[in-house]
Short mmCIF file of C-alpha atoms and ligand atoms in Angstrom, two decimals:
data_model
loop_
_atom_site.label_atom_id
_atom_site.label_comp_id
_atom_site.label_asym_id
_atom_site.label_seq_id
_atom_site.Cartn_x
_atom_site.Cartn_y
_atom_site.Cartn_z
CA UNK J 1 132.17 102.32 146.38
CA UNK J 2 130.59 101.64 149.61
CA UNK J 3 128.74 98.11 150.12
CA UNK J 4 124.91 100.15 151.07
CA UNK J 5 125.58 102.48 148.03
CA UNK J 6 126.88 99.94 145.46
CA UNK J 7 123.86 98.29 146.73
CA UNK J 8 121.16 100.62 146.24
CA UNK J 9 122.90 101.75 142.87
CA UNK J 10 122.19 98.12 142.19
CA UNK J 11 118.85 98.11 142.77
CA UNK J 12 117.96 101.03 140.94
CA UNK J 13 120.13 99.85 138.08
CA UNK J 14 118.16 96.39 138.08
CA UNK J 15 114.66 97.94 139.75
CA UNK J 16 112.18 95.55 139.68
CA UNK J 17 113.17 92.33 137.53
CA UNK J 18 114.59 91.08 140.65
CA UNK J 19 111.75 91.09 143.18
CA UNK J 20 109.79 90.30 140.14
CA UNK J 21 110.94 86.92 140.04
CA UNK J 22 109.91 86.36 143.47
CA UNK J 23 106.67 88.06 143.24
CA UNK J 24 105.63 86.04 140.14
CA UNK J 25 106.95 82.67 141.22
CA UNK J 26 103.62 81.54 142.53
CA UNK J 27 101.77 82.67 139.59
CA UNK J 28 104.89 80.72 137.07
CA UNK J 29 103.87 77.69 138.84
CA UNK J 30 100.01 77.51 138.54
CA UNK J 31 100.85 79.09 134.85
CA UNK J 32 102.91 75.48 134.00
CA UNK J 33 100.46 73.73 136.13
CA UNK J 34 98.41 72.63 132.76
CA UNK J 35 101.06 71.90 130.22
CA UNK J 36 103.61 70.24 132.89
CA UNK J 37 102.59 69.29 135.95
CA UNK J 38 99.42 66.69 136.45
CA UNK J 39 97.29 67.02 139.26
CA UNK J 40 98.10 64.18 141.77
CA UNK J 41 94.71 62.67 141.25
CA UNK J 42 95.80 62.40 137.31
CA UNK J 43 98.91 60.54 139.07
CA UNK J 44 96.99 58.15 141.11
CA UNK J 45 94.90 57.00 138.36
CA UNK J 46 98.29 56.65 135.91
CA UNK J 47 100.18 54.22 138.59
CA UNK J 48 96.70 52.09 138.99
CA UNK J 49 96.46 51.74 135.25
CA UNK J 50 100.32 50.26 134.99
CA UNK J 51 100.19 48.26 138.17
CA UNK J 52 96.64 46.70 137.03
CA UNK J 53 98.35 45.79 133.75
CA UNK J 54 101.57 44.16 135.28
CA UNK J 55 103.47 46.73 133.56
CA UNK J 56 105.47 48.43 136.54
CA UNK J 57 108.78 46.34 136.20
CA UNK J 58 111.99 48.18 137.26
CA UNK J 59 112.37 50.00 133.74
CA UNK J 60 109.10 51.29 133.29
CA UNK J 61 109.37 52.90 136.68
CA UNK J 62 112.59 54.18 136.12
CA UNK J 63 111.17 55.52 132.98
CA UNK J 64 108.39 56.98 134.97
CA UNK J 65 110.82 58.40 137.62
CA UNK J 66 112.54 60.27 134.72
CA UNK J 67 109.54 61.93 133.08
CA UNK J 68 108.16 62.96 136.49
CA UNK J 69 111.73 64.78 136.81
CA UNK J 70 111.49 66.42 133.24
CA UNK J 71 108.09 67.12 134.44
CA UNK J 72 109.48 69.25 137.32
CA UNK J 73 112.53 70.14 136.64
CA UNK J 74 110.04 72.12 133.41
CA UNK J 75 107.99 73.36 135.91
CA UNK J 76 110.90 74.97 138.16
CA UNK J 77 112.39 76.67 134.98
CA UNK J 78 109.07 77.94 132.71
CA UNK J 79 109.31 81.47 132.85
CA UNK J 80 105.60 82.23 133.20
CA UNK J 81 104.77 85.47 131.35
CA UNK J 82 103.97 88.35 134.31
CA UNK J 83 100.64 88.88 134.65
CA UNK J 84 98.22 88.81 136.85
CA UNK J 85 95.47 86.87 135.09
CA UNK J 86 95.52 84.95 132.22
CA UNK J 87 91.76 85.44 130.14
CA UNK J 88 92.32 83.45 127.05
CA UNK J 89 93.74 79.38 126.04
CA UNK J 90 97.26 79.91 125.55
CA UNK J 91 98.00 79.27 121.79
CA UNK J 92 101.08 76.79 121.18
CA UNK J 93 103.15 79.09 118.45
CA UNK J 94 105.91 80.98 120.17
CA UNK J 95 105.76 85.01 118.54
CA UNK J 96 109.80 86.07 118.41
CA UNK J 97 110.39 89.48 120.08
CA UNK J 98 112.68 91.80 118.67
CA UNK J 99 114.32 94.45 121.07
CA UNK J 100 117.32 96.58 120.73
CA UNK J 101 118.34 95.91 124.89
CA UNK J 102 120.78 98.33 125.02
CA UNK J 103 117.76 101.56 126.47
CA UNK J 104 117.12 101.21 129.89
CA UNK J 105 115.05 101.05 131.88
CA UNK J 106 112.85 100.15 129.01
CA UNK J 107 115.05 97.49 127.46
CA UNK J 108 118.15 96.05 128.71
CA UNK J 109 120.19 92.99 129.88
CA UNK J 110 120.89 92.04 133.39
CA UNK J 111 123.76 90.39 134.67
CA UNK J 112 123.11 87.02 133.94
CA UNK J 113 121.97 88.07 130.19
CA UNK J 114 118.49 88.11 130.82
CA UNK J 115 116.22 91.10 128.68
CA UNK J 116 114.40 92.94 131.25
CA UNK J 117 112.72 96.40 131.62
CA UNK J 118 109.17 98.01 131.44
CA UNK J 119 108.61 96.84 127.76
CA UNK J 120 109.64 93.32 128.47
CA UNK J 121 106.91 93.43 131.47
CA UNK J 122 104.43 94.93 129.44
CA UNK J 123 104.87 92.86 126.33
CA UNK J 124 104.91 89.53 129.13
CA UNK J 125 101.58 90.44 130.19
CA UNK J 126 99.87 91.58 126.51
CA UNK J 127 100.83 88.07 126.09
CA UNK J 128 99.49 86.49 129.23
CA UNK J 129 96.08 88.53 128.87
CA UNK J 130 96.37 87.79 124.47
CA UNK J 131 96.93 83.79 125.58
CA UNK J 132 100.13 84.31 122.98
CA UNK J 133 103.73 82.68 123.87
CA UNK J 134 106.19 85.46 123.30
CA UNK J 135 109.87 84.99 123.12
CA UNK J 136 112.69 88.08 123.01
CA UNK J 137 115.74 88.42 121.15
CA UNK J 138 117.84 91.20 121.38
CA UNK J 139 118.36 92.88 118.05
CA UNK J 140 120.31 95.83 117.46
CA UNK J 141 118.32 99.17 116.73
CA UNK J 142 120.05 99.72 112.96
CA UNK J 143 118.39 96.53 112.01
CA UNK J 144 115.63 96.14 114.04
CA UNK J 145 112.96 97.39 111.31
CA UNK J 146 114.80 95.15 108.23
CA UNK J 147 114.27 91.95 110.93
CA UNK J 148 110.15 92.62 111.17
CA UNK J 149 110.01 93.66 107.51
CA UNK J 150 111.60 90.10 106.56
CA UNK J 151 110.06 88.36 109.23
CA UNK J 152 112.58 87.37 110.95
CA UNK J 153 110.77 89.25 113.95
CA UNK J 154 107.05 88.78 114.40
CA UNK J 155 106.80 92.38 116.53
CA UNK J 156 108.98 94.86 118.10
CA UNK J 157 109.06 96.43 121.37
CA UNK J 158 112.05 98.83 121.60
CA UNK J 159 110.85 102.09 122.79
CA UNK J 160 109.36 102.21 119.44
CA UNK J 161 108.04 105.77 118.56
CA UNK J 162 104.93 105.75 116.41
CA UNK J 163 105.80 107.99 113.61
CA UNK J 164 103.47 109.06 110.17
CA UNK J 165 106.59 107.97 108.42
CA UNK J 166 107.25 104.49 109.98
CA UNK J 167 103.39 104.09 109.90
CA UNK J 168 103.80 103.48 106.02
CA UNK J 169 106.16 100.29 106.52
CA UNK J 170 104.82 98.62 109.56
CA UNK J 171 101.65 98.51 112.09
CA UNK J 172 101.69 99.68 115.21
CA UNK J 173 99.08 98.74 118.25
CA UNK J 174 97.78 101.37 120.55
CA UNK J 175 100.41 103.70 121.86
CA UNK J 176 101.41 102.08 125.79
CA UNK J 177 104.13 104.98 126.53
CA UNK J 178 104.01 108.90 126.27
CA UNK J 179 107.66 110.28 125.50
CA UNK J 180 109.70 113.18 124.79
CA UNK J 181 113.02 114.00 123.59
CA UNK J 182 115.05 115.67 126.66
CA UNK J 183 118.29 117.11 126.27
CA UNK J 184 121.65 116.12 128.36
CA UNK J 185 124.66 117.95 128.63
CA UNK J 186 127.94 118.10 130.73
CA UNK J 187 126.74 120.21 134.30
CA UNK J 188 128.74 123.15 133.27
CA UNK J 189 127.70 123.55 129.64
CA UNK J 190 125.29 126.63 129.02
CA UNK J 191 122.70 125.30 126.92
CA UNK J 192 119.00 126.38 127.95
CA UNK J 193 117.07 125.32 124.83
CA UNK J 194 116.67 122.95 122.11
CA UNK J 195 117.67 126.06 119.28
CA UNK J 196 121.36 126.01 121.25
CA UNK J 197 122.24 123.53 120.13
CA UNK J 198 122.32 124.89 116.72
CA UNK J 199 125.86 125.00 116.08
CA UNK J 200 127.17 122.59 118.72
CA UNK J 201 128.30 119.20 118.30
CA UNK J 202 125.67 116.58 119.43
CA UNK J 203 125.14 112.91 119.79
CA UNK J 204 122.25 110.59 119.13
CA UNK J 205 121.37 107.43 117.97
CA UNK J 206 121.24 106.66 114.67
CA UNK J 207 117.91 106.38 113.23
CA UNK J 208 115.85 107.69 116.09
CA UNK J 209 113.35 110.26 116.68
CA UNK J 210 116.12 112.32 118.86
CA UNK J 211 118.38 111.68 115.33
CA UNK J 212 115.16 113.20 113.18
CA UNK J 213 114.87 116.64 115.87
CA UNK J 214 118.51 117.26 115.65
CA UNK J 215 118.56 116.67 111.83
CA UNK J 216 115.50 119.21 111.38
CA UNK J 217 117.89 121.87 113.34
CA UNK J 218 121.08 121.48 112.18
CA UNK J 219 120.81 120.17 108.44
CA UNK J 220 120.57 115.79 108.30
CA UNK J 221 124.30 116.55 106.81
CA UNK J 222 125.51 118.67 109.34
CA UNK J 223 129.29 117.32 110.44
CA UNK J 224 128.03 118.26 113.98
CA UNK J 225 125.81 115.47 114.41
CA UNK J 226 127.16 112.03 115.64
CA UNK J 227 125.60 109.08 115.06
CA UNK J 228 125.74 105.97 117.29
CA UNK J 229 124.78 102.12 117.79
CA UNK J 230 123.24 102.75 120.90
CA UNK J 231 122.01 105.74 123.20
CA UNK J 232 124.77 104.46 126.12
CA UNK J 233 127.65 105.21 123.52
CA UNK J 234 126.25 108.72 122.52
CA UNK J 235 125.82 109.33 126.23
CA UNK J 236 129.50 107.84 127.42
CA UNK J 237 130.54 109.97 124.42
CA UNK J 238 129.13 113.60 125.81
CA UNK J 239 130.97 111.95 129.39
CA UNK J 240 134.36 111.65 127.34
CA UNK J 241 133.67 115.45 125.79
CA UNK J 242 133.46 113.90 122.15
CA UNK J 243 130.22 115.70 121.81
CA UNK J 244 128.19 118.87 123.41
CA UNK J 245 124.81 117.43 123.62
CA UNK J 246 122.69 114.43 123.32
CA UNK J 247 119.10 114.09 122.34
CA UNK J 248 117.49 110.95 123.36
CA UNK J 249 114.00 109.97 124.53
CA UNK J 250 113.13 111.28 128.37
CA UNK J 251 113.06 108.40 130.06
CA UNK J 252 116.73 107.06 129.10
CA UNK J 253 117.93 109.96 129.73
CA UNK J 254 116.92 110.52 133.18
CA UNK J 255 117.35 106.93 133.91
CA UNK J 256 121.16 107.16 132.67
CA UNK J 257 121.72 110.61 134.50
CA UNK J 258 120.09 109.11 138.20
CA UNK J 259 122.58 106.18 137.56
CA UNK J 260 125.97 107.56 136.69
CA UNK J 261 126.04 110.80 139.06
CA UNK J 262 130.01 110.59 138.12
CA UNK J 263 129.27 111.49 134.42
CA UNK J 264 128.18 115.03 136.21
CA UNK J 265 125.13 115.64 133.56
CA UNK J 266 122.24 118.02 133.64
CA UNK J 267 119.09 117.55 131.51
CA UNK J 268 117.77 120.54 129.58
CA UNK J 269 113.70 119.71 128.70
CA UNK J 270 112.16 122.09 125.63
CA UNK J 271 108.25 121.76 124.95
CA UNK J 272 109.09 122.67 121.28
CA UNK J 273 109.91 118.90 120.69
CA UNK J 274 107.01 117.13 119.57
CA UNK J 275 105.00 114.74 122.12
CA UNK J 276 106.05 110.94 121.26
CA UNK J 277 104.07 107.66 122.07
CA UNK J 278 105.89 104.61 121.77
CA UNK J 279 103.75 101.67 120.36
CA UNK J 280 104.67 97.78 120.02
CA UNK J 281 105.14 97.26 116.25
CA UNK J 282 104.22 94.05 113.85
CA UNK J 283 104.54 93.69 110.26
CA UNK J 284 102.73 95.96 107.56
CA UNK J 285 99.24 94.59 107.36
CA UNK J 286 99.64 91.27 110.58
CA UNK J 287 95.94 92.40 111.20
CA UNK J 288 95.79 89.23 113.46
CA UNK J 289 98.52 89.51 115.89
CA UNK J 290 97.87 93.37 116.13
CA UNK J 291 94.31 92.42 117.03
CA UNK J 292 96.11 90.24 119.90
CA UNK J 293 98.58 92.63 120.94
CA UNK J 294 95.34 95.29 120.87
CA UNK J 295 93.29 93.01 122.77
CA UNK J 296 95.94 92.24 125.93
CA UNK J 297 96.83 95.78 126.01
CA UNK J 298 93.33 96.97 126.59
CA UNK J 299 93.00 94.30 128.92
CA UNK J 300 95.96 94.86 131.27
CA UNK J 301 95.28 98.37 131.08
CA UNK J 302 91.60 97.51 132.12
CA UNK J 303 92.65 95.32 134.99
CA UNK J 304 95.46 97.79 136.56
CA UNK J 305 98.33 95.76 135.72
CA UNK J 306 99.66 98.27 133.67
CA UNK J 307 99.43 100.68 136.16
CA UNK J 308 101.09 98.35 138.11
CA UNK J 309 104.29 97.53 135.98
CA UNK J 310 104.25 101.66 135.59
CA UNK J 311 104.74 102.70 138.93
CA UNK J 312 107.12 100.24 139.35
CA UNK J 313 109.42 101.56 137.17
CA UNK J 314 108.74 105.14 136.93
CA UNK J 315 106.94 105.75 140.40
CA UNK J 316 104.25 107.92 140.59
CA UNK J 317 105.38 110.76 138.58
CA UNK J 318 104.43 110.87 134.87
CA UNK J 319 108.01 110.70 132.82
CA UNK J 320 106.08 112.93 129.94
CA UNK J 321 104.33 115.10 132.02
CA UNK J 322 103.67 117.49 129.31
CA UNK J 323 102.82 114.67 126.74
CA UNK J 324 100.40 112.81 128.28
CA UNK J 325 97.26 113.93 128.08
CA UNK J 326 97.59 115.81 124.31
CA UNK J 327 99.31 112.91 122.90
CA UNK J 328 97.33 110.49 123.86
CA UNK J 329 94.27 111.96 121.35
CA UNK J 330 96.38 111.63 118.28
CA UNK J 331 98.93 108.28 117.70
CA UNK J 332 100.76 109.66 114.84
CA UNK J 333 102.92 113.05 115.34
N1 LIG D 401 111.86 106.37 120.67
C1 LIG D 401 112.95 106.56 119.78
C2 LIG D 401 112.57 106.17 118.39
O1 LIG D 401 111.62 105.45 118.21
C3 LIG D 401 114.17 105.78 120.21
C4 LIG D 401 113.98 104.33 120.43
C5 LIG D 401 115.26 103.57 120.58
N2 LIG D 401 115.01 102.31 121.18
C6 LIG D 401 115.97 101.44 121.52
N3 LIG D 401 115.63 100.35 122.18
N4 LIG D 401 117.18 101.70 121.22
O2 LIG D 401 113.18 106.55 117.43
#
């Protein structure tokens, strides 16, 4: 491939996590200003202290030299969460994050291993508006929901659908996302609607709303549907020819299409599927955190900052166009 292509196939592979980390780096500082870094004046008045005492023999300034360096070298490495203001006294306890990071560009690991995408963003700044510490952990879909039931994971943010049925094991905050399911097949495959897919053999991933449409249509123990780990192996499966058809949520979909214009796919879109909101999920009756996560949602939605981390992923178009406005009335389908 071509440096300027491989390049710009880069950059819309890793969009924004990249210039993020510039972008933010002035804000990450002034964020670990208060827990790391004392103000010079704080400094000042610490040296006069030890030299009026007699204490600053070689040792104690050595051991001075080394926590200023912890002190900074903390400071260069916090990673501040993103947003643009920070409204509430950050509290100490550090919520765990679970994410299945295999469903770009929501979730999904860069090159150096790092969870990135639009839910990481959004999650970073619910946090910096809630005042919570938030920590992610990449946890595969099957048991994503068995890790928050057990509490192994204080809340989810996965692309998380906010179904009636999931509603009766765990809570979900205000939907942040309007989705649909969308439809990919090989370019030369004549498929116009959902209902063709009848009798044909299709991928999705297991457990998922695009898994529930296709079992509705087919029969849950129809030999046609394949299940998978992930969305990338259903899709890299319909590449290989193992399967007709995948169902997945819109915005994978489109993202994996832009991004591997080898695999040759086309996208089929049907209004009869059902209009999905994605919502960050906690355990069944965590009335407190929800009431956090609720709180720095509203707020970054308030302040434009979600409107911000939007665009930057998805530009100006809506990805749901259809979904928006309807769903957005009722959370539950
Ligand atoms: N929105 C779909 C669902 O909730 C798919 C989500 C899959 N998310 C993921 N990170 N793999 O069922």
């Amino acid at each position: 491939m071509p440096e300027k292509s491989l390049r710009l196939a880069l950059q819309r592979y890793i969009p924004q996590s990249l210039d993020k980390r510039q972008t933010n780096a002035a804000p990450a500082f002034f964020f670990c200003q208060p827990v790391y870094c004392p103000s010079p004046l704080f400094f000042k008045a610490y040296m006069s202290t030890l030299s009026t005492r007699h204490f600053l023999n070689t040792s104690s300034r050595l051991g001075l030299g080394l926590v200023l360096g912890l002190m900074l070298g903390a400071c260069g490495k916090t990673e501040a969460p993103v947003a643009a203001s920070v409204t509430a006294p950050v509290e100490s306890r550090v919520y765990v994050v679970g994410t299945d990071a295999a469903y770009a560009p929501f979730e999904s690991q860069n090159a150096s291993g790092e969870i990135v995408g639009f839910d990481i963003d959004v999650v970073k700044a619910v946090a910096a508006k809630a005042g919570i510490q938030v920590r992610f952990v990449n946890t595969p879909w099957e048991g994503i929901f068995n890790a928050l039931n057990q509490g192994d994971r204080d809340l989810l943010v996965s692309a998380v659908t906010i179904t009636t049925e999931r509603r009766e094991s765990m809570d979900f905050s205000a939907p942040y996302f309007d989705a649909r399911q969308l439809i990919a097949i090989r370019g030369a495959t004549e498929i116009s609607k959902f209902t063709d897919l009848k009798t044909l053999k299709v991928g999705v991933q297991n457990g998922t709303t695009g898994d529930e449409a296709i079992s509705k249509l087919q029969g849950k123990t129809s030999t046609n549907i394949k299940r998978f780990e992930s969305t990338p192996l259903a899709l890299k499966e319909l590449e290989a020819g193992g399967v007709d058809a995948v169902v997945a949520d819109n915005g994978v979909v489109v993202h994996y299409v832009n991004n591997n214009a080898g695999a040759k796919f086309r996208t089929v879109a049907d209004n009869s599927f059902a209009a999905e909101q994605y919502g960050i999920a906690v355990k069944k009756g965590n009335t407190e955190l929800l009431a956090k996560l609720n709180q720095g949602l509203a707020g970054i939605k308030a302040d434009g900052s979600y409107a911000k981390i939007y665009t930057s992923y998805f530009g100006a178009e809506t990805v749901a166009p259809a979904a928006a406005a309807s769903a957005a009335a009722s959370a539950a389908k």
